[in-house]
PDB file of C-alpha atoms in Angstrom:
ATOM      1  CA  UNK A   1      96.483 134.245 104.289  1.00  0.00           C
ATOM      2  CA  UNK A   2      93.425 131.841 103.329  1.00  0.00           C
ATOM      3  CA  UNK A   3      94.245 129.517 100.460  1.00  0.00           C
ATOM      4  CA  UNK A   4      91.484 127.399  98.990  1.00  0.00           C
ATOM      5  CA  UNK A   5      92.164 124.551  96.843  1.00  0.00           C
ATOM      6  CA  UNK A   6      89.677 122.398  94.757  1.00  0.00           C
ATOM      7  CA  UNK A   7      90.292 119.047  93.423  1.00  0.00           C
ATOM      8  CA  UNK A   8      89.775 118.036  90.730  1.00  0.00           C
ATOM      9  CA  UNK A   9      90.029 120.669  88.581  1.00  0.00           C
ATOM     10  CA  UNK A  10      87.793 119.251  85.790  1.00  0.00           C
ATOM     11  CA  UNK A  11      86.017 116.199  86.002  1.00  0.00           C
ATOM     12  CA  UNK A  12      83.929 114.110  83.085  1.00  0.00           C
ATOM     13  CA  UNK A  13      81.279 111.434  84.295  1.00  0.00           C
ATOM     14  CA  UNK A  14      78.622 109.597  82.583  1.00  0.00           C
ATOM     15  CA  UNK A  15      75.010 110.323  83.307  1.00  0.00           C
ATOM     16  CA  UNK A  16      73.639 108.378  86.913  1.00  0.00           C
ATOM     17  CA  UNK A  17      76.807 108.495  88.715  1.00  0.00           C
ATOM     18  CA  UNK A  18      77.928 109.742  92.187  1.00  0.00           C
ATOM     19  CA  UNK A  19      80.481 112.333  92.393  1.00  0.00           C
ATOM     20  CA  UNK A  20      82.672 114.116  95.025  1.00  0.00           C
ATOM     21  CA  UNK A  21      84.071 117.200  94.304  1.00  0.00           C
ATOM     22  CA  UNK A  22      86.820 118.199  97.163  1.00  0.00           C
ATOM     23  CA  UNK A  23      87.716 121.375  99.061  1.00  0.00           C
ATOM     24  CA  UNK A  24      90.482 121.439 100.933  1.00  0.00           C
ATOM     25  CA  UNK A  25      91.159 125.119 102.677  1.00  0.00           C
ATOM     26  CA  UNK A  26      94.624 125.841 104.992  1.00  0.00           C
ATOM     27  CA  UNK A  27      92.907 128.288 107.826  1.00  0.00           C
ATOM     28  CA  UNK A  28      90.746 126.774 110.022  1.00  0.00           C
ATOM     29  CA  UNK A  29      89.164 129.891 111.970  1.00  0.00           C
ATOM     30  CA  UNK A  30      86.498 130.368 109.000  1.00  0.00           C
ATOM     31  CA  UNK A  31      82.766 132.053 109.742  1.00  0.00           C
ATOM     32  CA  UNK A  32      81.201 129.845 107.152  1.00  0.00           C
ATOM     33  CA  UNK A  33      81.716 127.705 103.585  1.00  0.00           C
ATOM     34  CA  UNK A  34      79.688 127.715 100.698  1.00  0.00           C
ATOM     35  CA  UNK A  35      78.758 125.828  97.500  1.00  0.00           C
ATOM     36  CA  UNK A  36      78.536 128.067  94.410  1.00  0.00           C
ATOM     37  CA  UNK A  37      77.555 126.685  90.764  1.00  0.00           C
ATOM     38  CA  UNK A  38      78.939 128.981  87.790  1.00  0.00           C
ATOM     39  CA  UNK A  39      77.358 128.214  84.290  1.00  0.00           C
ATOM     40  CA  UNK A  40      79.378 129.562  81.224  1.00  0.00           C
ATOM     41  CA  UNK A  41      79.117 133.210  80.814  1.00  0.00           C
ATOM     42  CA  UNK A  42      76.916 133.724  83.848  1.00  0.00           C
ATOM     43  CA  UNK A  43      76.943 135.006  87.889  1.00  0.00           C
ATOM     44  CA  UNK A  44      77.370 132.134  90.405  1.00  0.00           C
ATOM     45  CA  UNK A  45      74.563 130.389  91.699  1.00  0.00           C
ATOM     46  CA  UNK A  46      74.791 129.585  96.254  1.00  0.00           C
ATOM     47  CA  UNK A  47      74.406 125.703  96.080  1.00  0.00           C
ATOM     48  CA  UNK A  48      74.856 125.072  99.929  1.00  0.00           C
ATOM     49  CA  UNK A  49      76.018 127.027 103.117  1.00  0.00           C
ATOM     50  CA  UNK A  50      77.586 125.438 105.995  1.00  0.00           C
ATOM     51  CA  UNK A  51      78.361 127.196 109.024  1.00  0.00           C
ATOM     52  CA  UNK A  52      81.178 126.835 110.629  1.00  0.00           C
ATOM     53  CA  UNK A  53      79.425 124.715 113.690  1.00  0.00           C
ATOM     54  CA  UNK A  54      77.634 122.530 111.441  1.00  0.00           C
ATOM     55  CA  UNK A  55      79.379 118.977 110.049  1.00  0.00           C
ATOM     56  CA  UNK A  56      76.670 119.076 106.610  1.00  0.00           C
ATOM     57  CA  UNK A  57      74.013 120.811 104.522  1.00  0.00           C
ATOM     58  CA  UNK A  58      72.027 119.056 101.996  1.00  0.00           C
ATOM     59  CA  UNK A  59      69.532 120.277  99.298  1.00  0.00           C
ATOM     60  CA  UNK A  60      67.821 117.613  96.915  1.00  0.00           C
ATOM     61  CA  UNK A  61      71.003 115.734  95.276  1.00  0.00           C
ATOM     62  CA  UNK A  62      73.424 117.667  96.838  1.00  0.00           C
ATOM     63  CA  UNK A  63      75.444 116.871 100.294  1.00  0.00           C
ATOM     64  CA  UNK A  64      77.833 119.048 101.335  1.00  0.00           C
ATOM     65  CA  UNK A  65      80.162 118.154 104.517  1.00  0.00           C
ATOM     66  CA  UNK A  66      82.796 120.233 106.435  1.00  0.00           C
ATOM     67  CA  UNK A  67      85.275 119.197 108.615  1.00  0.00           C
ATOM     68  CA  UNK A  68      86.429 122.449 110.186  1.00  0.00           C
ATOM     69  CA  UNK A  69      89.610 121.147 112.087  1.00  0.00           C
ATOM     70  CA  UNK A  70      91.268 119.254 109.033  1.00  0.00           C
ATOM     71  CA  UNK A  71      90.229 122.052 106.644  1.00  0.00           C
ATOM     72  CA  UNK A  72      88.033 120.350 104.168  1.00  0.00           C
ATOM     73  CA  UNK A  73      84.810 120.145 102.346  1.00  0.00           C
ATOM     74  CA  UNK A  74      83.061 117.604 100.169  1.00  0.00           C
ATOM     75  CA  UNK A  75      80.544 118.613  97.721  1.00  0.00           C
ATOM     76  CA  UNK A  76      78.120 114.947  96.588  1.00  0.00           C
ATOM     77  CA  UNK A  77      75.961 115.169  93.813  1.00  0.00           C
ATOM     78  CA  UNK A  78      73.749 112.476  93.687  1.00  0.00           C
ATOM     79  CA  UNK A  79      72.552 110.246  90.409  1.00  0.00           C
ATOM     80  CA  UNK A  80      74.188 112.891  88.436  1.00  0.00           C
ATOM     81  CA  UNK A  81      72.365 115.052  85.355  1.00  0.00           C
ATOM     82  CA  UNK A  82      73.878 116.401  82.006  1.00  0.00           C
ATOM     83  CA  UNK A  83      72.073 119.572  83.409  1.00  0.00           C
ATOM     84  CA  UNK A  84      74.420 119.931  86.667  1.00  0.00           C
ATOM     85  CA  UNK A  85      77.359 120.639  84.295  1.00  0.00           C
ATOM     86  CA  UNK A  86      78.962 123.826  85.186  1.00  0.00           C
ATOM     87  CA  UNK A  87      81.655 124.977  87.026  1.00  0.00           C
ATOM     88  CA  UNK A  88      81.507 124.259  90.726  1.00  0.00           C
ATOM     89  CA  UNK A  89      83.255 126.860  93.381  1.00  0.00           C
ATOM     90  CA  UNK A  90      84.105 126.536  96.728  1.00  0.00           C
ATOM     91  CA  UNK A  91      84.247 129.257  98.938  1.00  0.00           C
ATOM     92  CA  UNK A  92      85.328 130.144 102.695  1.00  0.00           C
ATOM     93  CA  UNK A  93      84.368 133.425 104.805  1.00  0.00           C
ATOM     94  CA  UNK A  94      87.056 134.315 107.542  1.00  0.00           C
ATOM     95  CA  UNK A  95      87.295 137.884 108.571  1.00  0.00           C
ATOM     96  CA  UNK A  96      83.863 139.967 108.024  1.00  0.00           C
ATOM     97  CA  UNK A  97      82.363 139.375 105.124  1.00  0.00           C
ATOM     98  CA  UNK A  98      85.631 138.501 103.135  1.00  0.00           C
ATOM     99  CA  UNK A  99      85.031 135.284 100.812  1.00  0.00           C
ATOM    100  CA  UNK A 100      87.973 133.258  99.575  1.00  0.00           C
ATOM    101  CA  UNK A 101      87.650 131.105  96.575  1.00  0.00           C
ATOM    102  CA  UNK A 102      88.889 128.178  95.176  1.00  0.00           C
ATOM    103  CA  UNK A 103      89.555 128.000  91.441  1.00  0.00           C
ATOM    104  CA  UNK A 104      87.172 125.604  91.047  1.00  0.00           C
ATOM    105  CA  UNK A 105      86.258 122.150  89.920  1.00  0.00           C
ATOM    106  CA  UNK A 106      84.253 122.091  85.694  1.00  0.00           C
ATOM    107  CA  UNK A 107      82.231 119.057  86.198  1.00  0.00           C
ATOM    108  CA  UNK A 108      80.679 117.505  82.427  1.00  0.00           C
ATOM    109  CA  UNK A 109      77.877 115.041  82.891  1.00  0.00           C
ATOM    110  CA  UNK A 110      77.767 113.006  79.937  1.00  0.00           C
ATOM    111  CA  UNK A 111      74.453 111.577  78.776  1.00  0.00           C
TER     112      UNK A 111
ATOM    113  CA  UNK B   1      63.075 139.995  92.542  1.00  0.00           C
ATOM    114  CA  UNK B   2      64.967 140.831  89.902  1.00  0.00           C
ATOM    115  CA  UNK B   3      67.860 139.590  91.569  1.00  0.00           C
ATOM    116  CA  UNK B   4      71.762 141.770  91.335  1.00  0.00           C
ATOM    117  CA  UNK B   5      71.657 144.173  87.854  1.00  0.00           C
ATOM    118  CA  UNK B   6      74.731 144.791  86.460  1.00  0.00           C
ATOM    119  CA  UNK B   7      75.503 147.014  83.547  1.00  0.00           C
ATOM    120  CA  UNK B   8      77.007 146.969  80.685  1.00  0.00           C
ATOM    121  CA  UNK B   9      76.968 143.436  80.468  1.00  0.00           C
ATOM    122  CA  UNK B  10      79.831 143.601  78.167  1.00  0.00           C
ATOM    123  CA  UNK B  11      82.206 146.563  77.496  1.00  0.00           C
ATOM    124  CA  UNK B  12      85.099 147.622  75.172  1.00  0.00           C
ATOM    125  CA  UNK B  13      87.157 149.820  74.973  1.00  0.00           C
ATOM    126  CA  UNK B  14      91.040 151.281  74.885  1.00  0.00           C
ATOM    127  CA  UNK B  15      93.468 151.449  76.585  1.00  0.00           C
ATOM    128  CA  UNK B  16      93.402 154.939  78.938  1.00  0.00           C
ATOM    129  CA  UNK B  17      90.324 155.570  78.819  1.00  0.00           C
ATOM    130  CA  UNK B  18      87.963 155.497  81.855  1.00  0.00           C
ATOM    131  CA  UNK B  19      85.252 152.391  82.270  1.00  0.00           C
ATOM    132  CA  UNK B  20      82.202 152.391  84.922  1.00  0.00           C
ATOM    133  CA  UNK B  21      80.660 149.623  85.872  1.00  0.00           C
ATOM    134  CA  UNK B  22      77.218 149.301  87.617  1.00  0.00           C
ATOM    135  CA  UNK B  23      75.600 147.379  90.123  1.00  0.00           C
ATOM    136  CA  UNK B  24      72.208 147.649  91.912  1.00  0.00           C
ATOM    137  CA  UNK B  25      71.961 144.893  94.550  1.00  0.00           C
ATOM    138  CA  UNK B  26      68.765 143.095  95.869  1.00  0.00           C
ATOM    139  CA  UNK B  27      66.370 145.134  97.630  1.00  0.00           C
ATOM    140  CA  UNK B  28      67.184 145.096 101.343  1.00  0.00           C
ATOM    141  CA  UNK B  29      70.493 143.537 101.132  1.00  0.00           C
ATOM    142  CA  UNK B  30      72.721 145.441 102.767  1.00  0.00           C
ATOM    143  CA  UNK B  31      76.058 143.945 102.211  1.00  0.00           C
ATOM    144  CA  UNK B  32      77.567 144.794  98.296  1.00  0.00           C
ATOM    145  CA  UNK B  33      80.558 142.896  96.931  1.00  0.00           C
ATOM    146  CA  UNK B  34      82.867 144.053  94.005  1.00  0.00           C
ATOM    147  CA  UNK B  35      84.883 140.748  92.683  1.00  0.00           C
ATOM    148  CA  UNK B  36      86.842 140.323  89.318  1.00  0.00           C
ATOM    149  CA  UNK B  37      87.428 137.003  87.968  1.00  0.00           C
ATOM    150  CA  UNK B  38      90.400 135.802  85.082  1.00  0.00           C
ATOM    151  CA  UNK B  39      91.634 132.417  84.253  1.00  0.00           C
ATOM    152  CA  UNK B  40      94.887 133.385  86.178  1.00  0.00           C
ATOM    153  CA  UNK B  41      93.709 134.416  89.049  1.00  0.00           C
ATOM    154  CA  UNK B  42      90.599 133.032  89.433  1.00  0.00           C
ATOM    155  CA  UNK B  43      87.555 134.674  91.783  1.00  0.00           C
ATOM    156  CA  UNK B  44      88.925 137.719  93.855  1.00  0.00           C
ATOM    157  CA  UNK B  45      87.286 140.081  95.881  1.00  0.00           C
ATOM    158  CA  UNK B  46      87.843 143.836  95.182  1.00  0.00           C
ATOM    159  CA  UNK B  47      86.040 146.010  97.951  1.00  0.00           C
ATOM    160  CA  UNK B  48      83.029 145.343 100.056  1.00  0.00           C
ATOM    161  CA  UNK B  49      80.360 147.914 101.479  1.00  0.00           C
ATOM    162  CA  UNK B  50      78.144 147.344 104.324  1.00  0.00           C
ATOM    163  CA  UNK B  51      75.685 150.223 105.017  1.00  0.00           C
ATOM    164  CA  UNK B  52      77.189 152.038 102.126  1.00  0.00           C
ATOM    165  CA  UNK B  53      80.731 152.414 103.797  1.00  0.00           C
ATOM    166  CA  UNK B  54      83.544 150.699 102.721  1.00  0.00           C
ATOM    167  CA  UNK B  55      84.470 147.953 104.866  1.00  0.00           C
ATOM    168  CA  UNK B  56      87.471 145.894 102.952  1.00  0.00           C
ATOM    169  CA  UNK B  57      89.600 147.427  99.848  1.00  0.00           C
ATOM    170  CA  UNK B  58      92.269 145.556 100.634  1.00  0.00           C
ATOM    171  CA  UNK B  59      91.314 143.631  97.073  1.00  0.00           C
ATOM    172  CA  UNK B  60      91.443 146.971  94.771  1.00  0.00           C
ATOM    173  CA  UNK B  61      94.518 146.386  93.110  1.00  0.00           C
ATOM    174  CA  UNK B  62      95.864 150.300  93.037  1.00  0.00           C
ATOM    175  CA  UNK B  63      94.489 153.575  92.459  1.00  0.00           C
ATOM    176  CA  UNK B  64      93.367 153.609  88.686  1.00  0.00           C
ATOM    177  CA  UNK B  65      90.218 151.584  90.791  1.00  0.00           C
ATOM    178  CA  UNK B  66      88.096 153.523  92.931  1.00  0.00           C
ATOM    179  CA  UNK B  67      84.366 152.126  94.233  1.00  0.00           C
ATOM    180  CA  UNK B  68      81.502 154.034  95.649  1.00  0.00           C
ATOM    181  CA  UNK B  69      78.437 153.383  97.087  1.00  0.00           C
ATOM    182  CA  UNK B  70      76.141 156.522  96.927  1.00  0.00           C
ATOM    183  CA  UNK B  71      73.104 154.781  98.326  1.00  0.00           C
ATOM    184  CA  UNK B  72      71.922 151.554  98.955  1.00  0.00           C
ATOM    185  CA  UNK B  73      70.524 150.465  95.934  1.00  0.00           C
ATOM    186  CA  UNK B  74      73.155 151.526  93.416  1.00  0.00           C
ATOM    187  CA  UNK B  75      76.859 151.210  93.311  1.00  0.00           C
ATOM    188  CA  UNK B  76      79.689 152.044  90.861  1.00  0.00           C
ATOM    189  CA  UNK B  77      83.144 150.784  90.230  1.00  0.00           C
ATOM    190  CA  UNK B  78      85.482 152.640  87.844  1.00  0.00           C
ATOM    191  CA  UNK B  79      88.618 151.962  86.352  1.00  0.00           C
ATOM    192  CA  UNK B  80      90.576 155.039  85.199  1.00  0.00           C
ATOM    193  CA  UNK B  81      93.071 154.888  83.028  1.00  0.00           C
ATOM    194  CA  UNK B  82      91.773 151.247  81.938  1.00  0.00           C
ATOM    195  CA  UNK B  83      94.835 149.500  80.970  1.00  0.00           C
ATOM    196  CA  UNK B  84      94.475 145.941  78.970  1.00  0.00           C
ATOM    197  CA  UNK B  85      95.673 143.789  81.898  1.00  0.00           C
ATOM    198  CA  UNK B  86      92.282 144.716  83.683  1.00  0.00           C
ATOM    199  CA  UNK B  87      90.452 142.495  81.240  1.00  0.00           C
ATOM    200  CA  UNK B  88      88.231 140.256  83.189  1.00  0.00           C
ATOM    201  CA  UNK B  89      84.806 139.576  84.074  1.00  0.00           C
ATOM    202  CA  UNK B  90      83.859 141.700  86.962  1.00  0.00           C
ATOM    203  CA  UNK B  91      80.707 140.414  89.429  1.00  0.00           C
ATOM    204  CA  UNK B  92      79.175 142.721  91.797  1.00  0.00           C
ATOM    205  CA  UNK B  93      76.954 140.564  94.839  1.00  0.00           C
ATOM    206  CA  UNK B  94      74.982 141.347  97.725  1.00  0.00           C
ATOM    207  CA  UNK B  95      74.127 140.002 100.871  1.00  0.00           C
ATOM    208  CA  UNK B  96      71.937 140.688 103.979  1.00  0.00           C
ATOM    209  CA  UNK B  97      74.044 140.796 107.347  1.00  0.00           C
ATOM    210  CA  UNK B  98      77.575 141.853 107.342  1.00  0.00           C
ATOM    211  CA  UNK B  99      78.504 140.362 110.561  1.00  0.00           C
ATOM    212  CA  UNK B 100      78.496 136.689 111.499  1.00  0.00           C
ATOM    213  CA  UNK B 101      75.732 134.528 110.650  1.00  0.00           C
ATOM    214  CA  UNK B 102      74.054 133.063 107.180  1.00  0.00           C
ATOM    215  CA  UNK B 103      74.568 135.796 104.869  1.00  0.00           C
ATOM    216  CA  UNK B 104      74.182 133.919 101.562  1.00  0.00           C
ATOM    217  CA  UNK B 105      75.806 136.237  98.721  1.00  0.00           C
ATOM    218  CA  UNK B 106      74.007 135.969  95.445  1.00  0.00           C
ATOM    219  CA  UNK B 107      75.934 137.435  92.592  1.00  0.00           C
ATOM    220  CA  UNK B 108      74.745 139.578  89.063  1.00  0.00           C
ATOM    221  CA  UNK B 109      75.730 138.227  85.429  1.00  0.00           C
ATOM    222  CA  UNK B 110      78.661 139.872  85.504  1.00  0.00           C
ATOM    223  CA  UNK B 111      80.337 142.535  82.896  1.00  0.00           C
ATOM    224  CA  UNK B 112      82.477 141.269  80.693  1.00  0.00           C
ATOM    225  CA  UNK B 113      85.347 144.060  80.265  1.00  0.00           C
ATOM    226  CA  UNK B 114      87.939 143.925  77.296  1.00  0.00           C
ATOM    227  CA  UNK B 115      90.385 146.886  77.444  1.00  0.00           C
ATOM    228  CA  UNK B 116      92.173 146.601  73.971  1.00  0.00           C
TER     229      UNK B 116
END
C-alpha cells in the first residue's frame, strides 16, 4: 500500500526566503506526482505535475523535483510571499487514476 | 469555465437521516473523483468514475455510501443513514484521461458535512 509522508508538517518563514517543503513516498512504481495548494476552507489548487520520467517541473517561483528510485519530492518556493500561505499537499498516482496523499505541509509566510 | 460545482456547500443535519451531495465536473473531463478529507485521516479517495462507470470503490468506507454517475456532467454521492463519524469535508474532482498520461485533477470547494 502507497504511503505518502510530508515534512514538515507546518512551517513559519519570514517574507523573501527560500523554502523546501519535502515528500517522501514508500512505492516507487508511481504514474505521476503532483503539487496541490489548499487555502482554508477551499478545493485544492494543481501547483505542479511531474511525470514519472521527468527529474523536475517548474512554474514561476515554484521548482518541483522527483527522484523516482529513492521515493521523494521537493517542492521550492522561491523569494517567498505572505500570499503563498496555505496548506501545501503532495500527491502520488499509482494504479489508474488512484491519487495518494500526504497530510500535508501549512506553510505561514510572515511579512 | 466555471470550474467543479459542488452543492450544498455546507450541510447539517442528524444523525440517520440521508445526505446527497452534488458534483458537476468540468465540461469534457471525463474522469470524476469522490474524496473526503478530516484532520485524522487526512485526503482520501472514495470512488472514481471514468466514462460514467465506476472504476475504484475500494475507498467507500461501507454500504451506508453509495455513488452514481448518471451522466457525464452530474454526479451524486449519498450517505444513508448519516451517522456523526462521517463529518468531514467531502471534494468531488475531475480530470481528462483516465489512463496514463497528464491528467491534472482540479477539485470543487468542497461540502462541508456536519452530521450531529
Amino acid at each position: 500500500k502507497q504511503e505518502v509522508t510530508q515534512i514538515p508538517a507546518a512551517l513559519s518563514v519570514p517574507e523573501g526566503e527560500n523554502l523546501v517543503l519535502n515528500c517522501s513516498f514508500t512505492d516507487s512504481a508511481i504514474y505521476n506526482l503532483q503539487w496541490f495548494r489548499q487555502d482554508p476552507g477551499k478545493g485544492l489548487t494543481s501547483l505542479l505535475l511531474i511525470q514519472s520520467s521527468q527529474r523536475e517541473q517548474t512554474s514561476g517561483r515554484l521548482n518541483a523535483s522527483l527522484d523516482k528510485s529513492s521515493g521523494r519530492s521537493t517542492l521550492y518556493i522561491a523569494a517567498s510571499q505572505p500570499g503563498d500561505s496555505a496548506t501545501y499537499l503532495c500527491a502520488v498516482r499509482t494504479s489508474g487514476s488512484r491519487l495518494t496523499f500526504g497530510e500535508g505541509t501549512q506553510l505561514t509566510v510572515n511579512p | 469555465d466555471a470550474g467543479v460545482i459542488q452543492s450544498p456547500r455546507h450541510e447539517v443535519t442528524e444523525m440517520g437521516q440521508e445526505v446527497t451531495l452534488r458534483c458537476k465536473p468540468i465540461s469534457g473531463h471525463n474522469s470524476l473523483f469522490w474524496y473526503r478529507q478530516t484532520m485524522m485521516r487526512g485526503l482520501e479517495l472514495l470512488i472514481y468514475f471514468n466514462n460514467n462507470v465506476p472504476i475504484d470503490d475500494s475507498g467507500m468506507p461501507e454500504d451506508r455510501f453509495s455513488a452514481k454517475m448518471p451522466n457525464a456532467s452530474f454526479s451524486t454521492l449519498k450517505i444513508q443513514p448519516s451517522e456523526p463519524r462521517d463529518s468531514a469535508v467531502y471534494f468531488c474532482a475531475s480530470s481528462f484521461g483516465g489512463g496514463r498520461g497528464t491528467d491534472t485533477q482540479y477539485f470543487g470547494p468542497g461540502t462541508r458535512l456536519t452530521v450531529l
